[in-house]
Amino acid sequence: FMSIALGLVNLILAVIVDSAAEARERDTEEQANLVASEEKELKAHLSKFFARIDKNNNGTVSLDEMFEAWDNDRKFRESLMLMKIRRTDLKQVYESLDSDSDGSVRSGEFVDKLYELQASDVRVVMVMTREATNRLAMEMRQQFKDLTEQIRAVSEQASAGMRFGDAASAACPPTDLQGV
């Protein structure tokens, strides 16, 4: 009798565990669907912002249009502020939106990149970018300094060679071989 009871308890426990696993899987699917739905909704919202910012309707947004939107469009400004983007960050944000570096931001770039920024911690990304830029600037300064020193050394060697050549020609004046 005891082994039958134990078997029955094991069966009940297996059903409970299986039900919990199924519920977790459904919950994961629901969460994935919710994330996809939120992404679609946010991208639609960003597309509307793009249309409002593109004042000249040329299909691109300029940096000036971004600043104008910041200054005059409260909803745009508040949305960026929620992402912890300040007015002083707009130029850097604009440059990151311009993924092909052509000087203008098209709708797809605007929507996709702002969505990525919204989904990540913008401040962390900006700090990392600033740090990388500072490191690169330091490396470039050092390379410039090294190059300047190399140019100076070559210049000094060339000057010394010219002085040596002048002194050598003065010590050995040309001879007049015509009379020989």
PDB file of C-alpha atoms in Angstrom:
ATOM      1  CA  PHE A   1       0.000   0.000   0.000  1.00  0.00           C
ATOM      2  CA  MET A   2       2.827   2.392   0.842  1.00  0.00           C
ATOM      3  CA  SER A   3       4.491   2.018  -2.561  1.00  0.00           C
ATOM      4  CA  ILE A   4       1.165   2.697  -4.299  1.00  0.00           C
ATOM      5  CA  ALA A   5       0.709   5.868  -2.245  1.00  0.00           C
ATOM      6  CA  LEU A   6       4.279   6.946  -3.004  1.00  0.00           C
ATOM      7  CA  GLY A   7       3.747   6.284  -6.705  1.00  0.00           C
ATOM      8  CA  LEU A   8       0.536   8.312  -6.626  1.00  0.00           C
ATOM      9  CA  VAL A   9       2.277  11.222  -4.875  1.00  0.00           C
ATOM     10  CA  ASN A  10       5.086  11.087  -7.487  1.00  0.00           C
ATOM     11  CA  LEU A  11       2.513  11.135 -10.274  1.00  0.00           C
ATOM     12  CA  ILE A  12       0.722  14.135  -8.743  1.00  0.00           C
ATOM     13  CA  LEU A  13       4.067  15.918  -8.272  1.00  0.00           C
ATOM     14  CA  ALA A  14       5.038  15.210 -11.908  1.00  0.00           C
ATOM     15  CA  VAL A  15       1.722  16.685 -13.109  1.00  0.00           C
ATOM     16  CA  ILE A  16       2.263  19.802 -10.952  1.00  0.00           C
ATOM     17  CA  VAL A  17       5.844  20.269 -12.202  1.00  0.00           C
ATOM     18  CA  ASP A  18       4.740  19.720 -15.808  1.00  0.00           C
ATOM     19  CA  SER A  19       1.892  22.229 -15.410  1.00  0.00           C
ATOM     20  CA  ALA A  20       4.292  24.781 -13.939  1.00  0.00           C
ATOM     21  CA  ALA A  21       6.719  24.283 -16.843  1.00  0.00           C
ATOM     22  CA  GLU A  22       3.901  24.767 -19.357  1.00  0.00           C
ATOM     23  CA  ALA A  23       2.730  27.904 -17.544  1.00  0.00           C
ATOM     24  CA  ARG A  24       6.295  29.290 -17.561  1.00  0.00           C
ATOM     25  CA  GLU A  25       6.609  28.563 -21.287  1.00  0.00           C
ATOM     26  CA  ARG A  26       3.297  30.330 -21.973  1.00  0.00           C
ATOM     27  CA  ASP A  27       4.454  33.228 -19.804  1.00  0.00           C
ATOM     28  CA  THR A  28       7.714  33.451 -21.776  1.00  0.00           C
ATOM     29  CA  GLU A  29       5.777  33.444 -25.056  1.00  0.00           C
ATOM     30  CA  GLU A  30       3.432  36.117 -23.698  1.00  0.00           C
ATOM     31  CA  GLN A  31       6.400  38.226 -22.605  1.00  0.00           C
ATOM     32  CA  ALA A  32       8.017  37.869 -26.047  1.00  0.00           C
ATOM     33  CA  ASN A  33       4.737  38.885 -27.687  1.00  0.00           C
ATOM     34  CA  LEU A  34       4.435  41.831 -25.316  1.00  0.00           C
ATOM     35  CA  VAL A  35       7.990  42.978 -26.094  1.00  0.00           C
ATOM     36  CA  ALA A  36       7.322  42.693 -29.842  1.00  0.00           C
ATOM     37  CA  SER A  37       4.077  44.625 -29.450  1.00  0.00           C
ATOM     38  CA  GLU A  38       5.781  47.352 -27.403  1.00  0.00           C
ATOM     39  CA  GLU A  39       8.581  47.594 -29.996  1.00  0.00           C
ATOM     40  CA  LYS A  40       6.051  48.001 -32.800  1.00  0.00           C
ATOM     41  CA  GLU A  41       4.149  50.637 -30.823  1.00  0.00           C
ATOM     42  CA  LEU A  42       7.275  52.593 -29.898  1.00  0.00           C
ATOM     43  CA  LYS A  43       8.598  52.512 -33.462  1.00  0.00           C
ATOM     44  CA  ALA A  44       5.245  53.837 -34.718  1.00  0.00           C
ATOM     45  CA  HIS A  45       5.490  56.595 -32.107  1.00  0.00           C
ATOM     46  CA  LEU A  46       9.057  57.414 -33.235  1.00  0.00           C
ATOM     47  CA  SER A  47       7.915  57.516 -36.879  1.00  0.00           C
ATOM     48  CA  LYS A  48       5.309  60.129 -35.920  1.00  0.00           C
ATOM     49  CA  PHE A  49       8.020  62.170 -34.160  1.00  0.00           C
ATOM     50  CA  PHE A  50      10.159  61.966 -37.281  1.00  0.00           C
ATOM     51  CA  ALA A  51       7.305  63.287 -39.435  1.00  0.00           C
ATOM     52  CA  ARG A  52       6.772  66.193 -37.016  1.00  0.00           C
ATOM     53  CA  ILE A  53      10.478  67.048 -36.860  1.00  0.00           C
ATOM     54  CA  ASP A  54      11.030  66.915 -40.647  1.00  0.00           C
ATOM     55  CA  LYS A  55       9.762  70.463 -41.161  1.00  0.00           C
ATOM     56  CA  ASN A  56      10.772  70.732 -44.823  1.00  0.00           C
ATOM     57  CA  ASN A  57       9.327  67.255 -45.618  1.00  0.00           C
ATOM     58  CA  ASN A  58      12.443  66.130 -47.480  1.00  0.00           C
ATOM     59  CA  GLY A  59      12.507  62.716 -45.799  1.00  0.00           C
ATOM     60  CA  THR A  60      15.514  63.555 -43.641  1.00  0.00           C
ATOM     61  CA  VAL A  61      16.086  65.342 -40.359  1.00  0.00           C
ATOM     62  CA  SER A  62      18.959  67.767 -39.926  1.00  0.00           C
ATOM     63  CA  LEU A  63      20.713  68.630 -36.686  1.00  0.00           C
ATOM     64  CA  ASP A  64      19.057  72.054 -36.791  1.00  0.00           C
ATOM     65  CA  GLU A  65      15.639  70.405 -37.051  1.00  0.00           C
ATOM     66  CA  MET A  66      16.509  68.244 -34.014  1.00  0.00           C
ATOM     67  CA  PHE A  67      17.428  71.340 -31.976  1.00  0.00           C
ATOM     68  CA  GLU A  68      14.296  73.136 -33.186  1.00  0.00           C
ATOM     69  CA  ALA A  69      12.175  70.142 -32.163  1.00  0.00           C
ATOM     70  CA  TRP A  70      13.850  70.091 -28.748  1.00  0.00           C
ATOM     71  CA  ASP A  71      13.111  73.779 -28.262  1.00  0.00           C
ATOM     72  CA  ASN A  72       9.556  73.785 -29.627  1.00  0.00           C
ATOM     73  CA  ASP A  73       8.080  70.283 -29.275  1.00  0.00           C
ATOM     74  CA  ARG A  74       7.386  69.494 -25.638  1.00  0.00           C
ATOM     75  CA  LYS A  75       6.491  65.834 -26.301  1.00  0.00           C
ATOM     76  CA  PHE A  76       9.683  65.221 -28.262  1.00  0.00           C
ATOM     77  CA  ARG A  77      11.774  66.898 -25.554  1.00  0.00           C
ATOM     78  CA  GLU A  78      10.051  64.936 -22.777  1.00  0.00           C
ATOM     79  CA  SER A  79      10.490  61.646 -24.652  1.00  0.00           C
ATOM     80  CA  LEU A  80      14.212  62.264 -25.000  1.00  0.00           C
ATOM     81  CA  MET A  81      14.460  63.383 -21.389  1.00  0.00           C
ATOM     82  CA  LEU A  82      12.859  60.081 -20.333  1.00  0.00           C
ATOM     83  CA  MET A  83      15.744  58.408 -22.137  1.00  0.00           C
ATOM     84  CA  LYS A  84      18.064  60.701 -20.122  1.00  0.00           C
ATOM     85  CA  ILE A  85      19.081  62.654 -23.219  1.00  0.00           C
ATOM     86  CA  ARG A  86      19.742  66.333 -22.562  1.00  0.00           C
ATOM     87  CA  ARG A  87      19.876  69.177 -25.060  1.00  0.00           C
ATOM     88  CA  THR A  88      23.668  69.162 -24.733  1.00  0.00           C
ATOM     89  CA  ASP A  89      23.645  65.509 -25.883  1.00  0.00           C
ATOM     90  CA  LEU A  90      21.694  66.189 -29.091  1.00  0.00           C
ATOM     91  CA  LYS A  91      24.724  66.590 -31.380  1.00  0.00           C
ATOM     92  CA  GLN A  92      26.208  63.307 -30.178  1.00  0.00           C
ATOM     93  CA  VAL A  93      22.822  61.569 -30.426  1.00  0.00           C
ATOM     94  CA  TYR A  94      22.360  62.978 -33.938  1.00  0.00           C
ATOM     95  CA  GLU A  95      25.770  61.675 -34.997  1.00  0.00           C
ATOM     96  CA  SER A  96      24.897  58.229 -33.663  1.00  0.00           C
ATOM     97  CA  LEU A  97      21.553  58.325 -35.515  1.00  0.00           C
ATOM     98  CA  ASP A  98      23.367  59.134 -38.775  1.00  0.00           C
ATOM     99  CA  SER A  99      24.566  55.555 -39.193  1.00  0.00           C
ATOM    100  CA  ASP A 100      25.932  56.059 -42.713  1.00  0.00           C
ATOM    101  CA  SER A 101      27.620  59.393 -41.800  1.00  0.00           C
ATOM    102  CA  ASP A 102      26.107  61.247 -44.751  1.00  0.00           C
ATOM    103  CA  GLY A 103      25.149  64.281 -42.647  1.00  0.00           C
ATOM    104  CA  SER A 104      21.425  63.594 -42.609  1.00  0.00           C
ATOM    105  CA  VAL A 105      19.154  61.199 -40.759  1.00  0.00           C
ATOM    106  CA  ARG A 106      16.489  59.300 -42.683  1.00  0.00           C
ATOM    107  CA  SER A 107      13.346  57.927 -41.085  1.00  0.00           C
ATOM    108  CA  GLY A 108      14.657  54.359 -40.783  1.00  0.00           C
ATOM    109  CA  GLU A 109      17.883  55.525 -39.132  1.00  0.00           C
ATOM    110  CA  PHE A 110      15.942  57.774 -36.764  1.00  0.00           C
ATOM    111  CA  VAL A 111      13.425  55.125 -35.717  1.00  0.00           C
ATOM    112  CA  ASP A 112      15.818  52.168 -35.458  1.00  0.00           C
ATOM    113  CA  LYS A 113      18.631  53.983 -33.662  1.00  0.00           C
ATOM    114  CA  LEU A 114      16.371  55.838 -31.227  1.00  0.00           C
ATOM    115  CA  TYR A 115      14.647  52.543 -30.459  1.00  0.00           C
ATOM    116  CA  GLU A 116      18.045  50.954 -29.768  1.00  0.00           C
ATOM    117  CA  LEU A 117      18.976  53.900 -27.552  1.00  0.00           C
ATOM    118  CA  GLN A 118      15.668  53.638 -25.707  1.00  0.00           C
ATOM    119  CA  ALA A 119      16.165  49.922 -25.185  1.00  0.00           C
ATOM    120  CA  SER A 120      19.665  50.440 -23.786  1.00  0.00           C
ATOM    121  CA  ASP A 121      20.948  52.655 -21.040  1.00  0.00           C
ATOM    122  CA  VAL A 122      21.749  55.771 -23.061  1.00  0.00           C
ATOM    123  CA  ARG A 123      23.978  57.306 -20.412  1.00  0.00           C
ATOM    124  CA  VAL A 124      26.148  54.189 -20.307  1.00  0.00           C
ATOM    125  CA  VAL A 125      26.431  54.174 -24.105  1.00  0.00           C
ATOM    126  CA  MET A 126      27.340  57.870 -24.157  1.00  0.00           C
ATOM    127  CA  VAL A 127      29.905  57.514 -21.399  1.00  0.00           C
ATOM    128  CA  MET A 128      31.469  54.562 -23.213  1.00  0.00           C
ATOM    129  CA  THR A 129      31.524  56.554 -26.462  1.00  0.00           C
ATOM    130  CA  ARG A 130      33.103  59.558 -24.758  1.00  0.00           C
ATOM    131  CA  GLU A 131      35.713  57.345 -23.146  1.00  0.00           C
ATOM    132  CA  ALA A 132      36.546  55.711 -26.468  1.00  0.00           C
ATOM    133  CA  THR A 133      36.766  59.127 -28.111  1.00  0.00           C
ATOM    134  CA  ASN A 134      39.016  60.449 -25.340  1.00  0.00           C
ATOM    135  CA  ARG A 135      41.285  57.396 -25.637  1.00  0.00           C
ATOM    136  CA  LEU A 136      41.486  57.840 -29.384  1.00  0.00           C
ATOM    137  CA  ALA A 137      42.270  61.550 -28.997  1.00  0.00           C
ATOM    138  CA  MET A 138      45.042  60.754 -26.498  1.00  0.00           C
ATOM    139  CA  GLU A 139      46.529  58.162 -28.858  1.00  0.00           C
ATOM    140  CA  MET A 140      46.402  60.637 -31.728  1.00  0.00           C
ATOM    141  CA  ARG A 141      48.072  63.340 -29.615  1.00  0.00           C
ATOM    142  CA  GLN A 142      50.841  60.911 -28.683  1.00  0.00           C
ATOM    143  CA  GLN A 143      51.324  59.850 -32.302  1.00  0.00           C
ATOM    144  CA  PHE A 144      51.438  63.502 -33.352  1.00  0.00           C
ATOM    145  CA  LYS A 145      54.011  64.222 -30.644  1.00  0.00           C
ATOM    146  CA  ASP A 146      56.107  61.214 -31.742  1.00  0.00           C
ATOM    147  CA  LEU A 147      55.882  62.283 -35.375  1.00  0.00           C
ATOM    148  CA  THR A 148      56.873  65.857 -34.492  1.00  0.00           C
ATOM    149  CA  GLU A 149      59.914  64.573 -32.623  1.00  0.00           C
ATOM    150  CA  GLN A 150      60.880  62.366 -35.569  1.00  0.00           C
ATOM    151  CA  ILE A 151      60.560  65.297 -37.979  1.00  0.00           C
ATOM    152  CA  ARG A 152      62.655  67.477 -35.674  1.00  0.00           C
ATOM    153  CA  ALA A 153      65.366  64.784 -35.448  1.00  0.00           C
ATOM    154  CA  VAL A 154      65.468  64.342 -39.237  1.00  0.00           C
ATOM    155  CA  SER A 155      65.552  68.114 -39.684  1.00  0.00           C
ATOM    156  CA  GLU A 156      68.454  68.430 -37.245  1.00  0.00           C
ATOM    157  CA  GLN A 157      70.324  65.642 -39.014  1.00  0.00           C
ATOM    158  CA  ALA A 158      69.740  67.306 -42.373  1.00  0.00           C
ATOM    159  CA  SER A 159      70.934  70.659 -40.980  1.00  0.00           C
ATOM    160  CA  ALA A 160      74.024  69.024 -39.483  1.00  0.00           C
ATOM    161  CA  GLY A 161      74.739  67.338 -42.814  1.00  0.00           C
ATOM    162  CA  MET A 162      74.464  70.651 -44.635  1.00  0.00           C
ATOM    163  CA  ARG A 163      76.795  72.313 -42.126  1.00  0.00           C
ATOM    164  CA  PHE A 164      79.223  69.423 -42.510  1.00  0.00           C
ATOM    165  CA  GLY A 165      79.051  69.725 -46.289  1.00  0.00           C
ATOM    166  CA  ASP A 166      79.648  73.509 -46.088  1.00  0.00           C
ATOM    167  CA  ALA A 167      82.622  72.994 -43.771  1.00  0.00           C
ATOM    168  CA  ALA A 168      84.061  70.260 -45.966  1.00  0.00           C
ATOM    169  CA  SER A 169      83.838  72.390 -49.074  1.00  0.00           C
ATOM    170  CA  ALA A 170      85.489  75.314 -47.261  1.00  0.00           C
ATOM    171  CA  ALA A 171      88.366  73.082 -46.057  1.00  0.00           C
ATOM    172  CA  CYS A 172      88.984  71.738 -49.531  1.00  0.00           C
ATOM    173  CA  PRO A 173      88.774  74.656 -51.918  1.00  0.00           C
ATOM    174  CA  PRO A 174      88.357  73.770 -55.569  1.00  0.00           C
ATOM    175  CA  THR A 175      91.623  73.567 -57.466  1.00  0.00           C
ATOM    176  CA  ASP A 176      92.322  75.216 -60.717  1.00  0.00           C
ATOM    177  CA  LEU A 177      93.108  72.356 -63.054  1.00  0.00           C
ATOM    178  CA  GLN A 178      93.047  74.432 -66.240  1.00  0.00           C
ATOM    179  CA  GLY A 179      96.695  75.358 -66.064  1.00  0.00           C
ATOM    180  CA  VAL A 180      97.873  71.786 -65.573  1.00  0.00           C
TER     181      VAL A 180
END
